[in-house]
Amino acid sequence: KGLSVREVNIEFASQCNLRCHFCSLDHNKAKDLITAEILEKFLNGFITDKRYGGIKRINLYNGGEVLLHPKRLEMLALIKKYKDLAKEKNMLFPEIHLLTNGMLLREKLAEDIIALDVVDLLGVSFDGGTPEAFEEMRANSNWEIFYKNIKAFDKIRKEKKSKVKMSAISCITSDKPIHTNWMHPQFQELYTLLDWYELRR
């Protein structure tokens, strides 16, 4: 029988460049990075162990920022290797979802990630509805950098005819309604680029 587990979270880096007020990440703990050896040992199970058959999704996040891993592209390439191996063997491989706060997702990195053709869905974290609320809720963030990075990723994925989808789950403070009509025009613009999004309290 297959595993009852349907999703697995893989934390590339147990650290983050932001200090969001609502985050549960312990910033005082030792900072760890996943190694290629550990990742490969796990990924090999999809080719060699039928019990992995129930896993439908691998989430590249847990608490830290994925893109802080110094070998992030090598790690994604390793996942791609096993994704391709599974395809060669006519085996199903889980969807790869990567969640990022977007601050490090500059144009060159966006191009590299899209070129690898391994990520099925890029989740981006942005909250608040206005640049001011975004920067207040996500300490150390910069709205203009985030806005530019997400627009660039979307532009590149469309130019390259990539199948990678984009999504967001956004936190909205209780004094604002759960819709986008009142939001800053740049927020409204980004939501139109996404394949889906959810607004939460």
mmCIF file of N, CA, C and O in Angstrom, residues 163-199:
data_model
loop_
_atom_site.group_PDB
_atom_site.id
_atom_site.type_symbol
_atom_site.label_atom_id
_atom_site.label_comp_id
_atom_site.label_asym_id
_atom_site.label_seq_id
_atom_site.Cartn_x
_atom_site.Cartn_y
_atom_site.Cartn_z
ATOM 1 N N LYS A 163 5.104 26.575 -18.340
ATOM 2 C CA LYS A 163 3.856 26.083 -17.739
ATOM 3 C C LYS A 163 3.762 26.391 -16.249
ATOM 4 O O LYS A 163 2.771 26.052 -15.603
ATOM 5 N N VAL A 164 4.806 27.013 -15.678
ATOM 6 C CA VAL A 164 4.777 27.292 -14.242
ATOM 7 C C VAL A 164 3.641 28.268 -13.927
ATOM 8 O O VAL A 164 3.437 29.259 -14.616
ATOM 9 N N LYS A 165 2.873 27.922 -12.898
ATOM 10 C CA LYS A 165 1.770 28.786 -12.474
ATOM 11 C C LYS A 165 2.237 29.649 -11.309
ATOM 12 O O LYS A 165 3.257 29.374 -10.674
ATOM 13 N N MET A 166 1.455 30.702 -11.014
ATOM 14 C CA MET A 166 1.774 31.604 -9.907
ATOM 15 C C MET A 166 0.547 31.771 -9.023
ATOM 16 O O MET A 166 -0.575 31.856 -9.518
ATOM 17 N N SER A 167 0.785 31.812 -7.709
ATOM 18 C CA SER A 167 -0.321 31.967 -6.770
ATOM 19 C C SER A 167 0.121 32.793 -5.571
ATOM 20 O O SER A 167 1.309 33.073 -5.397
ATOM 21 N N ALA A 168 -0.844 33.169 -4.756
ATOM 22 C CA ALA A 168 -0.539 33.887 -3.515
ATOM 23 C C ALA A 168 -1.638 33.660 -2.497
ATOM 24 O O ALA A 168 -2.808 33.491 -2.859
ATOM 25 N N ILE A 169 -1.236 33.619 -1.233
ATOM 26 C CA ILE A 169 -2.177 33.707 -0.110
ATOM 27 C C ILE A 169 -1.793 34.974 0.640
ATOM 28 O O ILE A 169 -0.653 35.109 1.084
ATOM 29 N N SER A 170 -2.715 35.919 0.734
ATOM 30 C CA SER A 170 -2.414 37.222 1.326
ATOM 31 C C SER A 170 -3.202 37.433 2.613
ATOM 32 O O SER A 170 -4.406 37.169 2.660
ATOM 33 N N CYS A 171 -2.507 37.929 3.629
ATOM 34 C CA CYS A 171 -3.160 38.276 4.897
ATOM 35 C C CYS A 171 -3.644 39.728 4.832
ATOM 36 O O CYS A 171 -2.894 40.622 4.425
ATOM 37 N N ILE A 172 -4.884 39.929 5.240
ATOM 38 C CA ILE A 172 -5.491 41.254 5.253
ATOM 39 C C ILE A 172 -5.920 41.572 6.680
ATOM 40 O O ILE A 172 -6.554 40.743 7.336
ATOM 41 N N THR A 173 -5.578 42.748 7.164
ATOM 42 C CA THR A 173 -5.925 43.115 8.540
ATOM 43 C C THR A 173 -7.440 43.251 8.694
ATOM 44 O O THR A 173 -8.156 43.536 7.723
ATOM 45 N N SER A 174 -7.914 43.059 9.932
ATOM 46 C CA SER A 174 -9.361 42.977 10.192
ATOM 47 C C SER A 174 -10.119 44.282 9.933
ATOM 48 O O SER A 174 -11.342 44.280 9.846
ATOM 49 N N ASP A 175 -9.402 45.395 9.787
ATOM 50 C CA ASP A 175 -10.089 46.668 9.521
ATOM 51 C C ASP A 175 -10.362 46.880 8.030
ATOM 52 O O ASP A 175 -10.974 47.875 7.650
ATOM 53 N N LYS A 176 -9.920 45.938 7.186
ATOM 54 C CA LYS A 176 -10.124 46.067 5.735
ATOM 55 C C LYS A 176 -11.002 44.926 5.228
ATOM 56 O O LYS A 176 -10.947 43.810 5.744
ATOM 57 N N PRO A 177 -11.800 45.199 4.199
ATOM 58 C CA PRO A 177 -12.657 44.129 3.642
ATOM 59 C C PRO A 177 -11.845 43.088 2.867
ATOM 60 O O PRO A 177 -10.749 43.378 2.383
ATOM 61 N N ILE A 178 -12.423 41.885 2.775
ATOM 62 C CA ILE A 178 -11.748 40.782 2.078
ATOM 63 C C ILE A 178 -12.096 40.834 0.585
ATOM 64 O O ILE A 178 -12.806 39.989 0.053
ATOM 65 N N HIS A 179 -11.613 41.845 -0.076
ATOM 66 C CA HIS A 179 -11.642 41.940 -1.539
ATOM 67 C C HIS A 179 -10.564 42.926 -1.955
ATOM 68 O O HIS A 179 -9.912 43.543 -1.107
ATOM 69 N N THR A 180 -10.363 43.080 -3.245
ATOM 70 C CA THR A 180 -9.234 43.882 -3.730
ATOM 71 C C THR A 180 -9.621 45.304 -4.169
ATOM 72 O O THR A 180 -8.748 46.091 -4.528
ATOM 73 N N ASN A 181 -10.899 45.642 -4.129
ATOM 74 C CA ASN A 181 -11.355 46.934 -4.672
ATOM 75 C C ASN A 181 -10.677 48.144 -4.028
ATOM 76 O O ASN A 181 -10.437 49.155 -4.688
ATOM 77 N N TRP A 182 -10.386 48.063 -2.750
ATOM 78 C CA TRP A 182 -9.822 49.193 -2.009
ATOM 79 C C TRP A 182 -8.294 49.246 -2.089
ATOM 80 O O TRP A 182 -7.672 50.212 -1.662
ATOM 81 N N MET A 183 -7.686 48.210 -2.648
ATOM 82 C CA MET A 183 -6.228 48.074 -2.575
ATOM 83 C C MET A 183 -5.490 49.033 -3.515
ATOM 84 O O MET A 183 -6.059 49.565 -4.474
ATOM 85 N N HIS A 184 -4.209 49.197 -3.237
ATOM 86 C CA HIS A 184 -3.328 50.006 -4.073
ATOM 87 C C HIS A 184 -3.314 49.427 -5.500
ATOM 88 O O HIS A 184 -3.337 48.204 -5.671
ATOM 89 N N PRO A 185 -3.257 50.277 -6.536
ATOM 90 C CA PRO A 185 -3.278 49.787 -7.923
ATOM 91 C C PRO A 185 -2.208 48.743 -8.246
ATOM 92 O O PRO A 185 -2.458 47.823 -9.033
ATOM 93 N N GLN A 186 -1.034 48.854 -7.646
ATOM 94 C CA GLN A 186 0.013 47.856 -7.910
ATOM 95 C C GLN A 186 -0.352 46.500 -7.328
ATOM 96 O O GLN A 186 -0.026 45.461 -7.914
ATOM 97 N N PHE A 187 -1.012 46.500 -6.175
ATOM 98 C CA PHE A 187 -1.515 45.241 -5.609
ATOM 99 C C PHE A 187 -2.542 44.641 -6.553
ATOM 100 O O PHE A 187 -2.477 43.446 -6.898
ATOM 101 N N GLN A 188 -3.490 45.443 -6.984
ATOM 102 C CA GLN A 188 -4.530 44.960 -7.889
ATOM 103 C C GLN A 188 -3.915 44.397 -9.169
ATOM 104 O O GLN A 188 -4.342 43.351 -9.666
ATOM 105 N N GLU A 189 -2.894 45.068 -9.677
ATOM 106 C CA GLU A 189 -2.215 44.619 -10.891
ATOM 107 C C GLU A 189 -1.581 43.242 -10.699
ATOM 108 O O GLU A 189 -1.735 42.351 -11.543
ATOM 109 N N LEU A 190 -0.870 43.056 -9.570
ATOM 110 C CA LEU A 190 -0.216 41.763 -9.331
ATOM 111 C C LEU A 190 -1.232 40.631 -9.235
ATOM 112 O O LEU A 190 -0.991 39.535 -9.751
ATOM 113 N N TYR A 191 -2.370 40.891 -8.583
ATOM 114 C CA TYR A 191 -3.378 39.837 -8.465
ATOM 115 C C TYR A 191 -3.889 39.388 -9.838
ATOM 116 O O TYR A 191 -4.210 38.221 -10.034
ATOM 117 N N THR A 192 -3.935 40.314 -10.800
ATOM 118 C CA THR A 192 -4.400 39.934 -12.145
ATOM 119 C C THR A 192 -3.393 39.045 -12.868
ATOM 120 O O THR A 192 -3.748 38.346 -13.815
ATOM 121 N N LEU A 193 -2.128 39.075 -12.444
ATOM 122 C CA LEU A 193 -1.099 38.248 -13.079
ATOM 123 C C LEU A 193 -1.118 36.810 -12.571
ATOM 124 O O LEU A 193 -0.596 35.908 -13.224
ATOM 125 N N LEU A 194 -1.690 36.607 -11.380
ATOM 126 C CA LEU A 194 -1.650 35.295 -10.735
ATOM 127 C C LEU A 194 -2.685 34.345 -11.320
ATOM 128 O O LEU A 194 -3.749 34.765 -11.772
ATOM 129 N N ASP A 195 -2.383 33.055 -11.266
ATOM 130 C CA ASP A 195 -3.351 32.051 -11.702
ATOM 131 C C ASP A 195 -4.450 31.868 -10.661
ATOM 132 O O ASP A 195 -5.589 31.552 -11.003
ATOM 133 N N TRP A 196 -4.097 32.041 -9.396
ATOM 134 C CA TRP A 196 -5.111 32.070 -8.340
ATOM 135 C C TRP A 196 -4.533 32.734 -7.099
ATOM 136 O O TRP A 196 -3.332 32.811 -6.929
ATOM 137 N N TYR A 197 -5.417 33.237 -6.264
ATOM 138 C CA TYR A 197 -4.996 33.821 -4.993
ATOM 139 C C TYR A 197 -6.119 33.682 -3.979
ATOM 140 O O TYR A 197 -7.275 33.460 -4.326
ATOM 141 N N GLU A 198 -5.722 33.813 -2.720
ATOM 142 C CA GLU A 198 -6.684 33.735 -1.614
ATOM 143 C C GLU A 198 -6.370 34.844 -0.628
ATOM 144 O O GLU A 198 -5.213 35.081 -0.300
ATOM 145 N N LEU A 199 -7.400 35.537 -0.173
ATOM 146 C CA LEU A 199 -7.256 36.570 0.841
ATOM 147 C C LEU A 199 -7.708 36.000 2.178
ATOM 148 O O LEU A 199 -8.767 35.401 2.269
#
